[in-house]
CSV table of N, CA and C in Angstrom, one decimal:
chain,number,residue,atom,x,y,z
A,1,ARG,N,155.4,22.2,-19.3
A,1,ARG,CA,154.9,20.9,-19.9
A,1,ARG,C,153.5,20.4,-20.3
A,2,GLY,N,152.4,21.0,-19.9
A,2,GLY,CA,151.1,20.8,-19.6
A,2,GLY,C,150.6,19.8,-18.2
A,3,SER,N,151.2,19.3,-17.2
A,3,SER,CA,150.7,19.2,-16.1
A,3,SER,C,150.2,20.0,-15.4
A,4,ASP,N,149.7,19.6,-14.3
A,4,ASP,CA,148.8,20.0,-13.1
A,4,ASP,C,149.8,20.3,-12.3
A,5,PRO,N,149.6,21.7,-12.3
A,5,PRO,CA,151.2,21.8,-10.6
A,5,PRO,C,150.3,21.5,-9.3
A,6,PHE,N,149.1,21.5,-9.4
A,6,PHE,CA,148.3,21.0,-7.7
A,6,PHE,C,148.2,19.6,-7.5
A,7,ASN,N,148.0,19.2,-8.4
A,7,ASN,CA,147.9,18.4,-8.1
A,7,ASN,C,148.9,17.3,-8.3
A,8,GLY,N,149.4,17.4,-9.0
A,8,GLY,CA,151.2,17.0,-9.9
A,8,GLY,C,152.4,17.5,-8.2
A,9,TYR,N,152.3,18.6,-7.6
A,9,TYR,CA,153.1,19.2,-7.2
A,9,TYR,C,152.5,19.3,-5.6
A,10,LEU,N,152.1,20.5,-5.8
A,10,LEU,CA,151.5,20.8,-4.1
A,10,LEU,C,151.0,20.0,-3.7
A,11,LEU,N,149.7,19.1,-4.2
A,11,LEU,CA,148.4,18.4,-3.0
A,11,LEU,C,150.0,17.1,-2.7
A,12,PRO,N,150.4,16.5,-3.4
A,12,PRO,CA,151.7,15.3,-2.8
A,12,PRO,C,152.8,16.1,-1.6
A,13,ILE,N,153.1,17.0,-1.7
A,13,ILE,CA,153.6,17.9,-0.7
A,13,ILE,C,153.3,17.7,0.7
A,14,ALA,N,151.6,18.7,0.2
A,14,ALA,CA,150.6,18.9,1.4
A,14,ALA,C,150.5,17.8,2.1
A,15,VAL,N,150.0,16.3,1.6
A,15,VAL,CA,149.8,15.4,1.8
A,15,VAL,C,150.7,14.8,3.0
A,16,LEU,N,151.7,14.7,2.4
A,16,LEU,CA,153.1,14.1,3.2
A,16,LEU,C,153.3,15.1,4.2
A,17,LYS,N,153.4,16.3,4.1
A,17,LYS,CA,153.7,17.1,5.3
A,17,LYS,C,152.5,17.1,6.7
A,18,LEU,N,151.2,16.5,6.3
A,18,LEU,CA,150.5,16.0,7.2
A,18,LEU,C,150.6,14.8,7.9
A,19,ARG,N,151.0,13.5,6.7
A,19,ARG,CA,151.2,12.2,7.2
A,19,ARG,C,152.4,12.6,8.3
A,20,GLN,N,153.6,13.0,7.9
A,20,GLN,CA,155.3,13.3,8.6
A,20,GLN,C,154.1,13.7,9.9
A,21,GLY,N,153.9,15.0,10.2
A,21,GLY,CA,153.2,15.8,11.0
A,21,GLY,C,152.2,14.5,11.9
A,22,PHE,N,151.8,14.0,11.6
A,22,PHE,CA,150.7,13.1,12.4
A,22,PHE,C,151.6,11.8,12.9
A,23,GLY,N,152.7,11.8,12.2
A,23,GLY,CA,153.8,10.4,12.8
A,23,GLY,C,154.9,11.1,13.6
A,24,ARG,N,154.9,12.2,14.1
A,24,ARG,CA,155.6,12.9,14.8
A,24,ARG,C,154.6,12.3,16.4
A,25,LEU,N,153.4,13.0,16.4
A,25,LEU,CA,152.5,12.4,17.1
A,25,LEU,C,152.7,10.9,17.4
A,26,VAL,N,152.5,10.4,16.8
A,26,VAL,CA,151.9,8.6,16.8
A,26,VAL,C,153.3,7.9,16.5
A,27,ARG,N,154.2,7.5,17.0
A,27,ARG,CA,155.1,7.5,16.9
A,27,ARG,C,155.5,5.3,16.6
A,28,SER,N,154.1,4.6,17.6
A,28,SER,CA,154.0,3.6,17.8
A,28,SER,C,152.9,2.8,17.6
A,29,ARG,N,152.7,1.5,17.8
A,29,ARG,CA,151.2,1.3,17.7
A,29,ARG,C,150.5,1.2,18.7
A,30,SER,N,151.0,1.7,20.0
A,30,SER,CA,150.8,1.9,21.1
A,30,SER,C,150.2,3.1,21.6
A,31,ASP,N,151.3,3.4,20.9
A,31,ASP,CA,150.8,5.5,21.0
A,31,ASP,C,149.1,5.4,20.9
A,32,ARG,N,148.2,6.6,21.5
A,32,ARG,CA,147.1,6.9,21.1
A,32,ARG,C,147.1,8.6,21.3
A,33,GLY,N,146.0,8.7,20.2
A,33,GLY,CA,145.4,10.1,20.2
A,33,GLY,C,144.5,10.8,19.8
A,34,VAL,N,144.5,12.0,19.6
A,34,VAL,CA,142.8,12.3,18.6
A,34,VAL,C,144.1,13.6,18.1
A,35,VAL,N,143.5,13.5,16.3
A,35,VAL,CA,144.2,14.7,15.5
A,35,VAL,C,142.9,15.5,15.2
A,36,VAL,N,142.6,16.7,15.2
A,36,VAL,CA,141.6,17.6,14.5
A,36,VAL,C,142.2,18.2,13.1
A,37,VAL,N,141.4,18.2,12.4
A,37,VAL,CA,141.9,19.4,11.0
A,37,VAL,C,140.9,19.9,11.0
A,38,ALA,N,141.1,21.4,11.0
A,38,ALA,CA,139.4,22.2,11.4
A,38,ALA,C,139.8,22.7,10.2
A,39,ASP,N,139.7,22.3,9.2
A,39,ASP,CA,139.7,22.9,8.0
A,39,ASP,C,138.7,21.7,6.9
A,40,ARG,N,137.4,22.1,7.1
A,40,ARG,CA,136.4,21.1,6.1
A,40,ARG,C,136.6,21.1,4.4
A,41,ARG,N,137.5,21.4,4.1
A,41,ARG,CA,137.9,21.4,2.9
A,41,ARG,C,138.1,19.7,2.9
A,42,ILE,N,138.9,19.0,4.1
A,42,ILE,CA,139.2,18.2,4.2
A,42,ILE,C,138.1,16.6,3.6
A,43,LEU,N,137.2,17.3,3.5
A,43,LEU,CA,135.8,16.8,3.8
A,43,LEU,C,134.7,16.9,2.3
A,44,THR,N,134.8,18.8,2.1
A,44,THR,CA,134.1,19.1,0.9
A,44,THR,C,134.9,19.4,-0.3
A,45,ARG,N,136.5,18.7,-0.6
A,45,ARG,CA,136.9,19.1,-1.7
A,45,ARG,C,137.4,17.8,-2.2
A,46,ARG,N,137.8,17.4,-3.6
A,46,ARG,CA,138.1,16.2,-4.1
A,46,ARG,C,139.3,15.7,-3.6
A,47,TYR,N,140.3,16.8,-3.5
A,47,TYR,CA,141.7,16.3,-2.8
A,47,TYR,C,141.4,16.1,-1.6
A,48,GLY,N,140.4,16.2,-0.5
A,48,GLY,CA,140.4,15.9,0.7
A,48,GLY,C,140.6,14.5,0.9
A,49,ALA,N,140.1,13.7,0.0
A,49,ALA,CA,140.0,12.3,0.4
A,49,ALA,C,142.0,11.5,0.1
A,50,ALA,N,142.5,12.7,-0.4
A,50,ALA,CA,144.2,12.2,-0.5
A,50,ALA,C,144.7,12.6,0.7
A,51,PHE,N,144.1,13.8,1.8
A,51,PHE,CA,144.1,14.0,2.9
A,51,PHE,C,144.4,12.7,4.0
A,52,LEU,N,142.5,12.1,3.5
A,52,LEU,CA,142.6,11.4,4.8
A,52,LEU,C,143.1,9.9,4.2
A,53,ARG,N,143.4,9.4,3.0
A,53,ARG,CA,144.1,8.8,2.7
A,53,ARG,C,145.2,8.1,3.4
A,54,SER,N,145.7,9.3,3.5
A,54,SER,CA,146.9,9.1,3.8
A,54,SER,C,147.6,9.0,5.6
A,55,LEU,N,145.9,9.2,6.1
A,55,LEU,CA,146.1,8.8,7.2
A,55,LEU,C,146.3,7.4,7.9
A,56,PRO,N,146.8,7.2,9.0
A,56,PRO,CA,146.7,5.9,9.5
A,56,PRO,C,144.9,5.3,10.0
A,57,THR,N,144.3,4.3,9.3
A,57,THR,CA,143.2,3.7,9.8
A,57,THR,C,143.3,3.4,11.5
A,58,PRO,N,142.3,3.2,12.1
A,58,PRO,CA,141.0,3.8,12.1
A,58,PRO,C,140.8,5.5,12.1
A,59,HIS,N,139.8,6.2,10.8
A,59,HIS,CA,140.2,7.6,11.3
A,59,HIS,C,138.7,7.2,10.9
A,60,ARG,N,138.0,8.7,11.8
A,60,ARG,CA,136.4,8.7,11.7
A,60,ARG,C,136.6,10.6,11.3
A,61,PRO,N,136.0,10.5,10.3
A,61,PRO,CA,136.2,12.2,9.9
A,61,PRO,C,134.3,12.5,10.4
A,62,ALA,N,134.3,14.1,10.9
A,62,ALA,CA,133.3,14.8,11.5
A,62,ALA,C,133.1,15.7,11.2
A,63,ALA,N,131.6,16.4,11.1
A,63,ALA,CA,132.0,17.4,10.5
A,63,ALA,C,131.2,18.9,11.6
A,64,LYS,N,130.5,18.1,12.9
A,64,LYS,CA,130.1,19.3,13.8
A,64,LYS,C,130.9,19.3,15.0
A,65,PRO,N,130.7,20.4,15.9
A,65,PRO,CA,131.5,20.3,16.6
A,65,PRO,C,131.0,19.7,17.7
A,66,ASP,N,130.1,19.6,17.8
A,66,ASP,CA,129.5,18.7,18.9
A,66,ASP,C,129.6,17.4,18.5
A,67,GLU,N,129.9,16.7,17.6
A,67,GLU,CA,130.5,15.5,17.4
A,67,GLU,C,132.0,15.5,17.5
A,68,ILE,N,132.7,16.4,17.1
A,68,ILE,CA,133.6,16.5,17.4
A,68,ILE,C,134.3,16.1,18.9
A,69,ASN,N,133.9,16.9,19.7
A,69,ASN,CA,133.9,16.9,21.4
A,69,ASN,C,133.4,16.1,21.5
A,70,ASP,N,132.5,15.6,21.6
A,70,ASP,CA,132.1,14.1,21.9
A,70,ASP,C,132.9,13.0,21.6
A,71,ILE,N,133.6,12.9,20.7
A,71,ILE,CA,135.1,11.8,20.0
A,71,ILE,C,136.1,12.3,21.1
A,72,ILE,N,136.4,13.7,21.0
A,72,ILE,CA,137.6,13.9,22.2
A,72,ILE,C,137.4,13.8,23.8
A,73,ALA,N,136.1,14.0,23.7
A,73,ALA,CA,135.3,13.5,25.5
A,73,ALA,C,135.8,12.3,25.4
A,74,ARG,N,135.0,10.6,24.7
A,74,ARG,CA,135.2,9.7,24.8
A,74,ARG,C,136.9,9.3,24.9
A,75,PHE,N,137.4,9.6,24.0
A,75,PHE,CA,138.7,9.5,24.1
A,75,PHE,C,139.3,9.8,25.3
A,76,PHE,N,139.3,11.0,26.0
A,76,PHE,CA,140.0,11.5,27.7
A,76,PHE,C,139.6,10.0,28.5
A,77,ARG,N,138.4,10.4,28.1
A,77,ARG,CA,137.7,9.3,29.4
A,77,ARG,C,138.4,7.7,29.5
A,78,SER,N,138.5,7.4,28.0
A,78,SER,CA,139.1,6.2,28.0
A,78,SER,C,140.4,6.2,28.1
A,79,THR,N,140.7,6.8,28.6
A,79,THR,CA,142.6,7.2,28.7
A,79,THR,C,142.7,7.5,30.4
A,80,GLY,N,141.5,7.8,31.2
A,80,GLY,CA,141.7,7.9,32.7
A,80,GLY,C,142.2,9.4,32.9
A,81,LEU,N,142.8,9.9,32.0
A,81,LEU,CA,142.8,11.2,32.4
A,81,LEU,C,141.8,12.5,32.8
A,82,PRO,N,142.3,12.8,33.6
A,82,PRO,CA,141.3,14.1,34.4
A,82,PRO,C,141.2,15.5,33.7
A,83,GLY,N,140.4,15.7,34.0
A,83,GLY,CA,139.8,16.7,33.0
A,83,GLY,C,138.5,16.7,32.0
A,84,GLU,N,138.3,17.7,31.3
A,84,GLU,CA,137.1,18.2,31.0
A,84,GLU,C,137.2,19.0,29.5
A,85,THR,N,137.2,18.5,28.2
A,85,THR,CA,136.9,19.0,26.9
A,85,THR,C,135.8,20.0,26.4
A,86,GLU,N,136.2,21.0,25.5
A,86,GLU,CA,135.2,21.7,25.0
A,86,GLU,C,135.6,21.9,23.8
A,87,VAL,N,135.1,22.4,22.7
A,87,VAL,CA,135.5,22.9,21.4
A,87,VAL,C,135.0,24.3,21.3
A,88,PHE,N,136.0,25.3,21.4
A,88,PHE,CA,135.4,26.5,20.9
A,88,PHE,C,135.5,27.1,19.4
A,89,LEU,N,134.3,27.6,19.3
A,89,LEU,CA,134.2,28.2,17.9
A,89,LEU,C,134.5,29.6,18.0
A,90,ASP,N,134.5,30.1,17.1
A,90,ASP,CA,134.4,31.7,16.9
A,90,ASP,C,133.7,32.4,15.7
A,91,GLU,N,133.7,33.3,15.6
A,91,GLU,CA,132.9,33.9,14.7
A,91,GLU,C,133.7,33.5,13.0
A,92,PHE,N,134.7,33.4,13.1
A,92,PHE,CA,135.4,32.7,12.2
A,92,PHE,C,135.6,31.2,11.4
A,93,ALA,N,135.0,30.7,12.3
A,93,ALA,CA,134.3,29.1,12.1
A,93,ALA,C,134.4,28.7,10.9
A,94,ASP,N,133.4,29.5,9.9
A,94,ASP,CA,133.3,29.0,8.7
A,94,ASP,C,133.9,29.3,8.0
A,95,ALA,N,135.0,30.4,8.0
A,95,ALA,CA,135.7,31.0,7.0
A,95,ALA,C,136.5,30.8,6.9
A,96,ASP,N,136.8,30.9,5.4
A,96,ASP,CA,138.2,30.7,4.7
A,96,ASP,C,139.6,30.7,5.2
A,97,PRO,N,140.5,30.2,5.5
A,97,PRO,CA,141.4,30.9,6.7
A,97,PRO,C,142.3,32.3,5.9
A,98,TYR,N,142.2,31.8,4.4
A,98,TYR,CA,143.2,32.7,3.3
A,98,TYR,C,142.5,33.9,3.7
A,99,ASP,N,141.1,34.3,3.9
A,99,ASP,CA,140.6,35.7,3.8
A,99,ASP,C,140.4,36.6,4.5
A,100,ALA,N,141.5,36.0,6.2
A,100,ALA,CA,141.9,36.8,7.5
A,100,ALA,C,143.3,36.8,7.1
A,101,TRP,N,144.1,36.4,6.4
A,101,TRP,CA,145.2,36.3,6.7
A,101,TRP,C,146.0,38.0,5.7
A,102,ASP,N,146.1,38.4,6.8
A,102,ASP,CA,147.0,39.9,6.1
A,102,ASP,C,148.1,39.6,5.8
A,103,GLY,N,149.0,38.6,5.3
A,103,GLY,CA,150.1,38.7,4.5
A,103,GLY,C,151.5,38.9,5.8
A,104,ALA,N,151.5,39.1,6.6
A,104,ALA,CA,152.7,39.2,7.7
A,104,ALA,C,153.1,37.6,8.5
């Protein structure tokens, strides 16, 4: 019919799945947590805005691992839970995940 299958079909399904997954973690207004989307396309592609709009506010996009680490550490300090947080990066941190996928 001449419609765009990505924006008209695949994108809404992916956005819905992210929102549903988030909803399984945060079920009430009193629940708190940190969700990290480790895919830079949410910030660098036009369609990323659809994902961000689907999440409840407030959300704070962060692009640097140190900034993410600080946000997570502050969250855990505010909850009074013991432990330390650390962001681990590997050699594929900047790679497209589909480049390394072997199809298995």
